[in-house]
Tab-separated table of C-alpha atoms and ligand atoms in Angstrom:
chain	number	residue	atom	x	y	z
B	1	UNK	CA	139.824	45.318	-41.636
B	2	UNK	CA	142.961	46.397	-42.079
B	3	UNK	CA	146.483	45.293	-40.724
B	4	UNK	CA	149.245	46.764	-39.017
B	5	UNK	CA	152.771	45.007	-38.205
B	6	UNK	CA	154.278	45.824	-35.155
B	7	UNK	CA	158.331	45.377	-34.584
B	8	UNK	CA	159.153	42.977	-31.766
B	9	UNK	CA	160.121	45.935	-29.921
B	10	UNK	CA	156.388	47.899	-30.469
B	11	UNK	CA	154.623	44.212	-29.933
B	12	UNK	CA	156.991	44.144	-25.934
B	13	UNK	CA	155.810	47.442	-25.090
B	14	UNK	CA	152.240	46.725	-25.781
B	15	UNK	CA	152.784	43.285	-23.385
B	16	UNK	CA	154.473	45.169	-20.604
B	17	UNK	CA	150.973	47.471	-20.393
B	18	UNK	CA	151.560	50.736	-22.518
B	19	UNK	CA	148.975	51.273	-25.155
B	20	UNK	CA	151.098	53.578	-27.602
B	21	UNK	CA	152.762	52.324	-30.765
B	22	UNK	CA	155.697	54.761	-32.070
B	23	UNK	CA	155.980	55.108	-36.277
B	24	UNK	CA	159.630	53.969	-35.690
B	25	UNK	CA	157.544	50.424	-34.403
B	26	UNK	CA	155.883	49.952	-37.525
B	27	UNK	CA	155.934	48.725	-40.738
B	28	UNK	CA	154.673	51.720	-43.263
B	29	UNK	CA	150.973	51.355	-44.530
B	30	UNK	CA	148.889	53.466	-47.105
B	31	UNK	CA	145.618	52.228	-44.325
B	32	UNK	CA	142.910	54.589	-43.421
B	33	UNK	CA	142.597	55.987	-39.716
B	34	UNK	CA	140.522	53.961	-37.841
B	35	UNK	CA	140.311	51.078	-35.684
B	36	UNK	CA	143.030	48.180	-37.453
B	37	UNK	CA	144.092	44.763	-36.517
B	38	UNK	CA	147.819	44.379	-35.352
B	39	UNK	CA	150.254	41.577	-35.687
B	40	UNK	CA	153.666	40.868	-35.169
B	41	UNK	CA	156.210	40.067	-37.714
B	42	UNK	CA	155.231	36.453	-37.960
B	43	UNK	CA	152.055	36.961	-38.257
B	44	UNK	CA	150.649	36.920	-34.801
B	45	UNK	CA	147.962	38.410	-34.087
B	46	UNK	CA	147.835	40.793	-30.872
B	47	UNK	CA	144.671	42.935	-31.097
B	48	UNK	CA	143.104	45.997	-32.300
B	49	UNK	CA	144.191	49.785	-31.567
B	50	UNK	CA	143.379	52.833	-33.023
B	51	UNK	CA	145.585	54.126	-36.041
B	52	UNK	CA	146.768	57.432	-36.706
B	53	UNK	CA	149.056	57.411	-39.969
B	54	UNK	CA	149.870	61.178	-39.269
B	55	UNK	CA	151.051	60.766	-35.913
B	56	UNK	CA	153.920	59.924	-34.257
B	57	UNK	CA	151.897	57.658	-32.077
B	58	UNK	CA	150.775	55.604	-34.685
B	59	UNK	CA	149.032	53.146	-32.623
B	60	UNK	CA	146.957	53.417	-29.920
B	61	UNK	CA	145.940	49.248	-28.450
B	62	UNK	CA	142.110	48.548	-27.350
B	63	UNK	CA	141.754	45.346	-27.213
B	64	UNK	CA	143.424	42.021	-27.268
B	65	UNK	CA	140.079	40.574	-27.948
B	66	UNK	CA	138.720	39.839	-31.448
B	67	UNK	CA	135.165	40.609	-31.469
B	68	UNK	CA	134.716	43.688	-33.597
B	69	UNK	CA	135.067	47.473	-32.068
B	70	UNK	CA	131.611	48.212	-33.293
B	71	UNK	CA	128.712	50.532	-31.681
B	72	UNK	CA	127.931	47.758	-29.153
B	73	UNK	CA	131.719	47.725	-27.749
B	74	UNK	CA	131.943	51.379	-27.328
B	75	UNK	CA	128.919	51.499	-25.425
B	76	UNK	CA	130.347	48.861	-22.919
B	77	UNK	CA	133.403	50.838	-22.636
B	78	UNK	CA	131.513	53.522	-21.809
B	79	UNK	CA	129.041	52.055	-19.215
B	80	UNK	CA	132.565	50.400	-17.075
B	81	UNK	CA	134.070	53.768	-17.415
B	82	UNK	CA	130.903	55.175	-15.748
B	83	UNK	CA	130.213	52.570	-13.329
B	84	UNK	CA	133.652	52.760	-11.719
B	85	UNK	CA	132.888	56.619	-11.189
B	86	UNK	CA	129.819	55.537	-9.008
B	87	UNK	CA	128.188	59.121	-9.846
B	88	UNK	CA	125.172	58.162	-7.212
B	89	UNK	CA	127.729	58.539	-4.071
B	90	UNK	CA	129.977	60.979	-5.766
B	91	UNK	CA	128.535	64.494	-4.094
B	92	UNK	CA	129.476	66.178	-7.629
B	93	UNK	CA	127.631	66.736	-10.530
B	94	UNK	CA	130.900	67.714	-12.362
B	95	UNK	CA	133.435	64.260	-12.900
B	96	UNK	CA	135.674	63.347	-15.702
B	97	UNK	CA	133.718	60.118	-17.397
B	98	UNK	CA	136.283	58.891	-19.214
B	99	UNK	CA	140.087	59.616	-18.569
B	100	UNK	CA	141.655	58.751	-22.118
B	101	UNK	CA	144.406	56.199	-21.868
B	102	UNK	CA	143.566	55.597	-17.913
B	103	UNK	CA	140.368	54.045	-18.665
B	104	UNK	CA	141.574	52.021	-21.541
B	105	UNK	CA	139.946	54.793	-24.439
B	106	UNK	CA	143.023	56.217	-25.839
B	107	UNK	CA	142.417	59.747	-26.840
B	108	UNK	CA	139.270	60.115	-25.463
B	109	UNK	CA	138.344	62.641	-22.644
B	110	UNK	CA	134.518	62.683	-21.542
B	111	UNK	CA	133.535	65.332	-18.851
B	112	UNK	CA	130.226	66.086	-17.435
B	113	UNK	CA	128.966	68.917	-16.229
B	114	UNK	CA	125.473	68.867	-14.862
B	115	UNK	CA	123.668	68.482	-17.711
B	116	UNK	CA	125.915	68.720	-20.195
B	117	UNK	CA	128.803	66.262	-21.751
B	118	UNK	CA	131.642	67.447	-22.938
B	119	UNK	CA	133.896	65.841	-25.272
B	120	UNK	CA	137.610	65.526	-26.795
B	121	UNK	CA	138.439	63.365	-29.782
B	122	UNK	CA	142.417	63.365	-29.553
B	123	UNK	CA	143.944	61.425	-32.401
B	124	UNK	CA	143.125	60.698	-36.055
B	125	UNK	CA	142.243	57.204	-35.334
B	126	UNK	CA	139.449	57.924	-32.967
B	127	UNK	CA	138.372	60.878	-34.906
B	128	UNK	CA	137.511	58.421	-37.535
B	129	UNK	CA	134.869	56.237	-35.419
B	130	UNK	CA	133.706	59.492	-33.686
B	131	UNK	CA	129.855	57.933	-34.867
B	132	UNK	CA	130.373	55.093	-32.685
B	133	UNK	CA	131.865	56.962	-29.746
B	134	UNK	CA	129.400	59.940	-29.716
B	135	UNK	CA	126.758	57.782	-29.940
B	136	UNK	CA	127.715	55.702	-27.118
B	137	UNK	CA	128.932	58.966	-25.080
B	138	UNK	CA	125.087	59.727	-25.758
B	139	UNK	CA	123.369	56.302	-24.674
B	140	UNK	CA	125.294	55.757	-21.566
B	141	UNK	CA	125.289	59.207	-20.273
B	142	UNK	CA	122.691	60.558	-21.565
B	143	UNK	CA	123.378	64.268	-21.053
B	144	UNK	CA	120.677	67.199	-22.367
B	145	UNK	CA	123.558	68.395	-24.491
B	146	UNK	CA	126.678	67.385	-25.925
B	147	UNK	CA	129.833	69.824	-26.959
B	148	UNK	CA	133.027	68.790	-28.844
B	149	UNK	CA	135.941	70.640	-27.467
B	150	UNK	CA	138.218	69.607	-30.623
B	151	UNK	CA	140.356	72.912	-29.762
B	152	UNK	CA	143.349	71.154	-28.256
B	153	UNK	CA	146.584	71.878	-29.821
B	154	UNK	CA	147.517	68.021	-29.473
B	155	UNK	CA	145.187	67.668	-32.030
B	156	UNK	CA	147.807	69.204	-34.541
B	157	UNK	CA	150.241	66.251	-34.374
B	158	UNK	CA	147.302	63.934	-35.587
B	159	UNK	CA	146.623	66.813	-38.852
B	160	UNK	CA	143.318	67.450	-37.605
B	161	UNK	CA	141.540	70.675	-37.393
B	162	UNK	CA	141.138	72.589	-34.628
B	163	UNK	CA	137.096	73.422	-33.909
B	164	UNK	CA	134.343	73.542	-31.140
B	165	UNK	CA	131.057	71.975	-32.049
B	166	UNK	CA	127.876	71.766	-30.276
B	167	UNK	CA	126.951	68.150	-31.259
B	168	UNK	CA	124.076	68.836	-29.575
B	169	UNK	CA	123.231	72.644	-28.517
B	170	UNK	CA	121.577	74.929	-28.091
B	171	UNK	CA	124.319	75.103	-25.584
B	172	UNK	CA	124.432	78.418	-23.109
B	173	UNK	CA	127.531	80.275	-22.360
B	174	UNK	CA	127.128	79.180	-18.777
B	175	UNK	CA	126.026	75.597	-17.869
B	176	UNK	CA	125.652	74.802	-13.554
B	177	UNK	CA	127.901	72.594	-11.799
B	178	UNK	CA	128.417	71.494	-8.198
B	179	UNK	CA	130.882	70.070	-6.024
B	180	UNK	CA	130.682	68.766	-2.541
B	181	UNK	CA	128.294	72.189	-1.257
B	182	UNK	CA	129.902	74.426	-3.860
B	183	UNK	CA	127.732	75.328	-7.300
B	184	UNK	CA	129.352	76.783	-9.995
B	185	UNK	CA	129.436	78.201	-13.511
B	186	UNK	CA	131.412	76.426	-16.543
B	187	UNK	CA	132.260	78.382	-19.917
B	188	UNK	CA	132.202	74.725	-21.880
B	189	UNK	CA	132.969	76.644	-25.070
B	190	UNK	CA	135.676	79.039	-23.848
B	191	UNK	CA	136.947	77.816	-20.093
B	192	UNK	CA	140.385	75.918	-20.087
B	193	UNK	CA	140.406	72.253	-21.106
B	194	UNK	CA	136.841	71.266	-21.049
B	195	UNK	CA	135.711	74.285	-19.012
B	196	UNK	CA	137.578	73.468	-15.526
B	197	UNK	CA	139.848	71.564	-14.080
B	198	UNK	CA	137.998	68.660	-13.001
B	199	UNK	CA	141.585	66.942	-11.288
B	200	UNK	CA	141.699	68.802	-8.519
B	201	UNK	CA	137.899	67.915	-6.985
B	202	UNK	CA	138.721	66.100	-4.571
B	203	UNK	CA	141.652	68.211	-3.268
B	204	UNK	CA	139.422	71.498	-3.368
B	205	UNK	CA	136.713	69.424	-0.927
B	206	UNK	CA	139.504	68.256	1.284
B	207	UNK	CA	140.585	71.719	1.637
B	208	UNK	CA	136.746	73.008	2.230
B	209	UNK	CA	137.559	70.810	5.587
B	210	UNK	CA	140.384	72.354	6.025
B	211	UNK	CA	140.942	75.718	5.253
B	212	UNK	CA	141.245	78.071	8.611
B	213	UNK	CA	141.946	82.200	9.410
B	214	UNK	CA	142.831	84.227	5.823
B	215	UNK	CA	142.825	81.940	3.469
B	216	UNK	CA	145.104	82.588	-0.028
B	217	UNK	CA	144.046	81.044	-2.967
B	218	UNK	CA	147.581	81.253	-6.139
B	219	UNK	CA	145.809	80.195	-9.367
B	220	UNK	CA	142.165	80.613	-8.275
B	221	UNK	CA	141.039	79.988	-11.823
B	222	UNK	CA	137.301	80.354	-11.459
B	223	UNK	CA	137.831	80.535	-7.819
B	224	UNK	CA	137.029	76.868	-6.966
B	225	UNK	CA	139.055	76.629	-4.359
B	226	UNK	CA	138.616	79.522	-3.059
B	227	UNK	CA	134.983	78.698	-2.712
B	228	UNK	CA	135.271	75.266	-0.576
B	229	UNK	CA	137.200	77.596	1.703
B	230	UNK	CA	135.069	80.559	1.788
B	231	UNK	CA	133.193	78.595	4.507
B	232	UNK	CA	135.377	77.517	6.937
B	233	UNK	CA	137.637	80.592	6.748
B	234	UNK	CA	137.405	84.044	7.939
B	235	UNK	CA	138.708	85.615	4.913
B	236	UNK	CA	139.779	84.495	1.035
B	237	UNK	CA	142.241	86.054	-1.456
B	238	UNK	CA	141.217	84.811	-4.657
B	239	UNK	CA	144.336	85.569	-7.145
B	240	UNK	CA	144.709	84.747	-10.815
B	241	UNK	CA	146.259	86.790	-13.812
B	242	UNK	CA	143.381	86.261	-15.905
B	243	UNK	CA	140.606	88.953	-15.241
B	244	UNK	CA	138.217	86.796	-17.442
B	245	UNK	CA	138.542	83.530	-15.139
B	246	UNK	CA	138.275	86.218	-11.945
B	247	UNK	CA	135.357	87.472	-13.465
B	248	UNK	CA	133.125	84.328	-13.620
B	249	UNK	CA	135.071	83.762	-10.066
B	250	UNK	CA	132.831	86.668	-8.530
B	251	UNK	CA	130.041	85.103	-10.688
B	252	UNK	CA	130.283	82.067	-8.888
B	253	UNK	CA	130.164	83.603	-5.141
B	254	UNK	CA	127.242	84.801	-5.907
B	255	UNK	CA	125.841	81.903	-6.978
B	256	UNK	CA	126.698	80.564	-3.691
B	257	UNK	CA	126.179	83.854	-1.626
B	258	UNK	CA	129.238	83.847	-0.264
B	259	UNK	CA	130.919	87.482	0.707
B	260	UNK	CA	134.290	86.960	2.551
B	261	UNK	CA	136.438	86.064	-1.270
B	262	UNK	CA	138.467	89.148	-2.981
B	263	UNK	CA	139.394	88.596	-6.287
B	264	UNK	CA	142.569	90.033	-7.067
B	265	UNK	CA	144.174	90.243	-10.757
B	266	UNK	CA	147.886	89.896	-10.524
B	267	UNK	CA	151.241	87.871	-11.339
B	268	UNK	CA	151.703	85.437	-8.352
B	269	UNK	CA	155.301	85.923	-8.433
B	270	UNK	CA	155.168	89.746	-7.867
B	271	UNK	CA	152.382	89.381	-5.405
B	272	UNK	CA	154.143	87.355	-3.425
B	273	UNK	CA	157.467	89.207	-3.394
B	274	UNK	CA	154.770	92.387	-2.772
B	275	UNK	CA	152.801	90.541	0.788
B	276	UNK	CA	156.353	89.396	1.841
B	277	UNK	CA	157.805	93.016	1.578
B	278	UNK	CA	153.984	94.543	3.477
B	279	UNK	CA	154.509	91.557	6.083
B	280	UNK	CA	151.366	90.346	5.191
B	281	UNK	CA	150.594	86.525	6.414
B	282	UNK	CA	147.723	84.277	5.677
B	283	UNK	CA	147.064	81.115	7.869
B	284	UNK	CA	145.478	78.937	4.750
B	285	UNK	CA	147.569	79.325	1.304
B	286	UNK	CA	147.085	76.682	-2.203
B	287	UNK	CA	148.906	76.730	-4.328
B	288	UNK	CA	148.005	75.323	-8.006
B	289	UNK	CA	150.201	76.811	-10.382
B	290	UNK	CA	149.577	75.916	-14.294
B	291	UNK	CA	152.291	73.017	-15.733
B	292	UNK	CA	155.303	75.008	-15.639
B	293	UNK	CA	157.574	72.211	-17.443
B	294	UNK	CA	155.377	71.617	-20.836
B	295	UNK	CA	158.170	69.984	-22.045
B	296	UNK	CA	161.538	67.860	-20.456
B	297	UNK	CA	163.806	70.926	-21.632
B	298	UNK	CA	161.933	73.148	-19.245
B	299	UNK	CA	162.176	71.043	-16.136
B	300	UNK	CA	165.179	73.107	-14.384
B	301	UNK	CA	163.642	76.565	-15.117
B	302	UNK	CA	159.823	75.081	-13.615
B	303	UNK	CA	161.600	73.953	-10.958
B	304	UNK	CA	162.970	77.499	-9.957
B	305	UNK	CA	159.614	78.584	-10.600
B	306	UNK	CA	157.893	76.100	-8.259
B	307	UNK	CA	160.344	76.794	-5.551
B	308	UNK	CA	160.417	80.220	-5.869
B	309	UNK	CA	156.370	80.071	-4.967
B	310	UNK	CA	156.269	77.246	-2.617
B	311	UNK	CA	159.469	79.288	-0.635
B	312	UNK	CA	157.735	83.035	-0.933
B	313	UNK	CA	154.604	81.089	0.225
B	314	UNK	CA	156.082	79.657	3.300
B	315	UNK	CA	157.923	83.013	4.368
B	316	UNK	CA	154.451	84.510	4.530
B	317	UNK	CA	152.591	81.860	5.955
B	318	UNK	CA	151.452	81.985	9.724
B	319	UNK	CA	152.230	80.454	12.914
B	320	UNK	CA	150.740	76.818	12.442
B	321	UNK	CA	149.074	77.932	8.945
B	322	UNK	CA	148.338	75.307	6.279
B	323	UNK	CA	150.015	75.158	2.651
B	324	UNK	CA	148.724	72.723	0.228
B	325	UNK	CA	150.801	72.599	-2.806
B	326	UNK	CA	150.279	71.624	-6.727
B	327	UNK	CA	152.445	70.356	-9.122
B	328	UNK	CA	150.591	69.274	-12.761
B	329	UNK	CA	153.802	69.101	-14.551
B	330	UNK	CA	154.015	65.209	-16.632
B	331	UNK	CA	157.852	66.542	-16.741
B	332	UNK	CA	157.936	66.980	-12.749
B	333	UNK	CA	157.547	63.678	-11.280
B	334	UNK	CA	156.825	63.163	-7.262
B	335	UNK	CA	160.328	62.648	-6.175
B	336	UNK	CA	161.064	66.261	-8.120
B	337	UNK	CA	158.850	67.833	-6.873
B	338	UNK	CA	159.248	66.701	-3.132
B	339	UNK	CA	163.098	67.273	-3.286
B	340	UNK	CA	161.835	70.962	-4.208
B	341	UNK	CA	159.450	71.598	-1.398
B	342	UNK	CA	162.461	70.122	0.530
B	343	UNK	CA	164.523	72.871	-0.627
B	344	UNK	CA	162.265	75.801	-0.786
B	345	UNK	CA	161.618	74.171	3.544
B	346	UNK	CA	165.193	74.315	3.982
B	347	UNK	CA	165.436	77.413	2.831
B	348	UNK	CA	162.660	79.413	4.553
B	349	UNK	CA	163.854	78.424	7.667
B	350	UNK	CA	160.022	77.363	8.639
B	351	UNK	CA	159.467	73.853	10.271
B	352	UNK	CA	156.936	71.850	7.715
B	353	UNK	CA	154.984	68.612	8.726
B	354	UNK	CA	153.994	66.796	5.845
B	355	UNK	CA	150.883	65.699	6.651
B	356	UNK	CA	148.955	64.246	3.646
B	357	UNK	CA	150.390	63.682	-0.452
B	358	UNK	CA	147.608	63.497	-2.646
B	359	UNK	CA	147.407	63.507	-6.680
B	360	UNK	CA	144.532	63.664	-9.180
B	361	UNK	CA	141.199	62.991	-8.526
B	362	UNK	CA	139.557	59.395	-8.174
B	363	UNK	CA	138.207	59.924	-11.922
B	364	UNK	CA	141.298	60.304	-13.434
B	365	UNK	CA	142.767	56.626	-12.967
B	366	UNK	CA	146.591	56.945	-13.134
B	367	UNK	CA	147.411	53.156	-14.787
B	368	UNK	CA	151.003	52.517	-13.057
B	369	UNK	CA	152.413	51.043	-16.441
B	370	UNK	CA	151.269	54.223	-18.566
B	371	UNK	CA	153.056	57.882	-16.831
B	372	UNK	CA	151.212	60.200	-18.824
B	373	UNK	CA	147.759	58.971	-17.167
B	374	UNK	CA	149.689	60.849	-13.782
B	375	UNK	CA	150.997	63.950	-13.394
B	376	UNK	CA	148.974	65.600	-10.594
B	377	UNK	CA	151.184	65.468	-7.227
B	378	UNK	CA	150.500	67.548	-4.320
B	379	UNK	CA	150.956	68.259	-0.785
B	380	UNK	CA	149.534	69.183	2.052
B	381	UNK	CA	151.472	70.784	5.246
B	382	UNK	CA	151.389	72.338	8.192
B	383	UNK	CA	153.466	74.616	10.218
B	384	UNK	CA	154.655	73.372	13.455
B	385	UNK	CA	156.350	76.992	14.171
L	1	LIG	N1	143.119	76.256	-9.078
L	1	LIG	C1	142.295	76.219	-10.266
L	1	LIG	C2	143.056	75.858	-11.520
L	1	LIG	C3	144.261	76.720	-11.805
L	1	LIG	S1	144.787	76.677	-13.460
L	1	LIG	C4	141.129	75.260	-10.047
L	1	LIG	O1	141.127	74.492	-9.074
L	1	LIG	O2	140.195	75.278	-10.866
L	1	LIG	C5	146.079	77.835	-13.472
L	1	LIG	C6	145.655	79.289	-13.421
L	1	LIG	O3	146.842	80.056	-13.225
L	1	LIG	C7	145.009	79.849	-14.683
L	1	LIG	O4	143.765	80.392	-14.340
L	1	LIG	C8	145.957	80.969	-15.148
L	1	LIG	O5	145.273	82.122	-15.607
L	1	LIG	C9	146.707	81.305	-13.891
L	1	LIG	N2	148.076	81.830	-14.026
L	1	LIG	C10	149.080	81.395	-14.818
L	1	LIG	N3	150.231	82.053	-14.559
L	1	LIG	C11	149.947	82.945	-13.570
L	1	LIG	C12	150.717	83.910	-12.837
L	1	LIG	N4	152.024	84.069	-13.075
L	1	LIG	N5	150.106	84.627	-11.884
L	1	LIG	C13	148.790	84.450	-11.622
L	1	LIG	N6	148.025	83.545	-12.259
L	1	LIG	C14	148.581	82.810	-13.225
């Protein structure tokens, strides 16, 4: 196997409980991607990690152990990562199986979705023992049908092509999923990310037990939250820009016979401004904009952008109505994002409890010593006025 040497200051990063290794931390090497030993400059050794000689993040730590990263260790990997999800009590047949970096597999993103498993392969390094890993994937989860989702544009930094691949197909445009009492249809070739947003599970069930009067659903998506609340509610408003995601939206109430949703194709930011102006109120509003700081230079323009919503959305909400409020912006952290729901409060004059602060789902573990494994904050409150 080959080796990698790390500089003191790579080799303290990797001890204080982040996986990644920056090029700047390294001593150049002509090594294959692939799975590599790693020492320091004196020759001690500190474990194995994933190499990616394109990439920025050059290495990516799996082990401090020294038993090989063969077949037989991915497959363990895989059956912890599963067993922590405790699928048997999760009342979901859709779950994130393995959370990249927050389940110590760098890179990695497994998703189910009924019966099929879909995959991402991040970096160079991993790309390179993708036998191993699909196999395992295969063995411990033992889907009917396996998809690669190799589209995402992170992929680029690592010089690897861009491609979806049914590893094992035939795979149909629209595989069934279900969460909590909701069932619903997943595009795995074409949806966003995987084919949903898998993140925000448990937040869409706690607002199925929560959602009251007309409910307003900003950045429906497929309409999955819009669906936990069709029940409880009199009334949804389903709105996304997209009138292909709205589309398999109203697909999806069918599915579940439900009949109170509208799907409505529009800009949130004009719709908003538009119910304000009408006088229009709703007594149930989420809101789960997309990330609107992709990068740390966008953080004050995403945060005008998150206030302006959250404040438009509390003009318009009714006496003793319910807001619960997204943020999925890395860039945004909590305290950010609170001081702007503080603001946008302020500001609207309206009298907020805050009654619950949630973040990603259970399945995404958020590792306190790596960030990037947390960047789903959210809020849930209710109008005392
Ligand atoms: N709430 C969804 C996920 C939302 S993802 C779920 O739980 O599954 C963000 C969505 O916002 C995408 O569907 C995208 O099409 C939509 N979107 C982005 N900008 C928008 C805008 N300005 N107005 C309306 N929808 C927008």
């Amino acid at each position: 196997m080959e080796t990698i040497v790390v500089s003191p200051r790579g080799a303290r990063r990797w001890r204080r409980g982040h996986p990644w290794i920056y090029r700047s931390d390294i001593e150049p090497s002509n090594a294959p991607p692939g799975v590599v030993r790693a020492e320091d400059a004196s020759g001690t050794y500190l474990g194995q990690a994933l190499w990616s000689p394109p990439s920025e993040i050059s290495l990516r730590f799996l082990t401090t152990e020294e038993s090989p990263v063969d077949g037989e260790w991915w497959h363990h990997r895989l059956a912890e990562a599963l067993a922590i999800r405790d699928p048997e009590n999760l009342d979901a047949t859709g779950y994130r199986i393995v959370h990249a970096e927050g389940d110590g597999l760098p890179s990695l993103i497994v998703d189910r979705y009924g019966d099929i498993v879909v995959v991402q392969l991040l970096s160079a390094g991993l790309e390179a023992v993708r036998d191993h890993v699909l196999s395992a994937i295969d063995e411990i989860a033992k889907p009917k049908s396996m998809l690669l989702r190799n589209d995402a544009s992170v992929r680029r930094h690592e010089d690897l092509p861009l491609e979806v691949d049914e590893v094992r197909g035939p795979i149909p445009e629209f595989v069934e999923a279900r969460e909590g009492a909701v069932r619903y249809w997943v595009a795995a070739h074409t949806g966003q990310k995987t084919g949903g947003f898998l993140d925000q599970r448990e937040n869409r069930m706690l607002m199925g037990g929560l959602a009251h009067g007309r409910a307003l659903d900003l950045f429906t998506y497929q309409g999955l939250f819009a669906l936990q609340m069709a029940t409880p509610a009199e009334s949804v408003v389903a709105v996304d820009s997209s009138a292909a995601a709205l589309e398999v939206g109203a697909k999806n109430a069918e599915l579940n016979d439900v009949h109170n949703v509208e799907w409505v194709e529009a800009n949130v930011f004009d719709l908003l401004r538009a119910y304000e102006r009408e006088g229009r109120q709703f007594d149930t509003i989420v809101l789960d904009p997309p990330a609107f700081a992709r990068q740390r230079s966008a953080i004050d323009r995403a945060l005008r952008g998150y206030k302006e919503i959250n404040l438009r959305a509390m003009r318009i909400l009714a006496p003793k109505g319910t807001i619960f409020s997204a943020s999925c912006s890395f860039h945004i952290g909590r305290d950010r994002f609170f001081e702007m729901l503080i603001s946008a409060a302020s500001d609207s004059g309206r009298r907020l409890v805050l009654e619950r602060t949630t973040s990603q789902s259970r399945d995404h573990p958020n590792v306190l010593t790596i960030p990037e494994t947390g960047y789903l904050k959210a809020a849930l409150l209710r109008a005392v006025d």
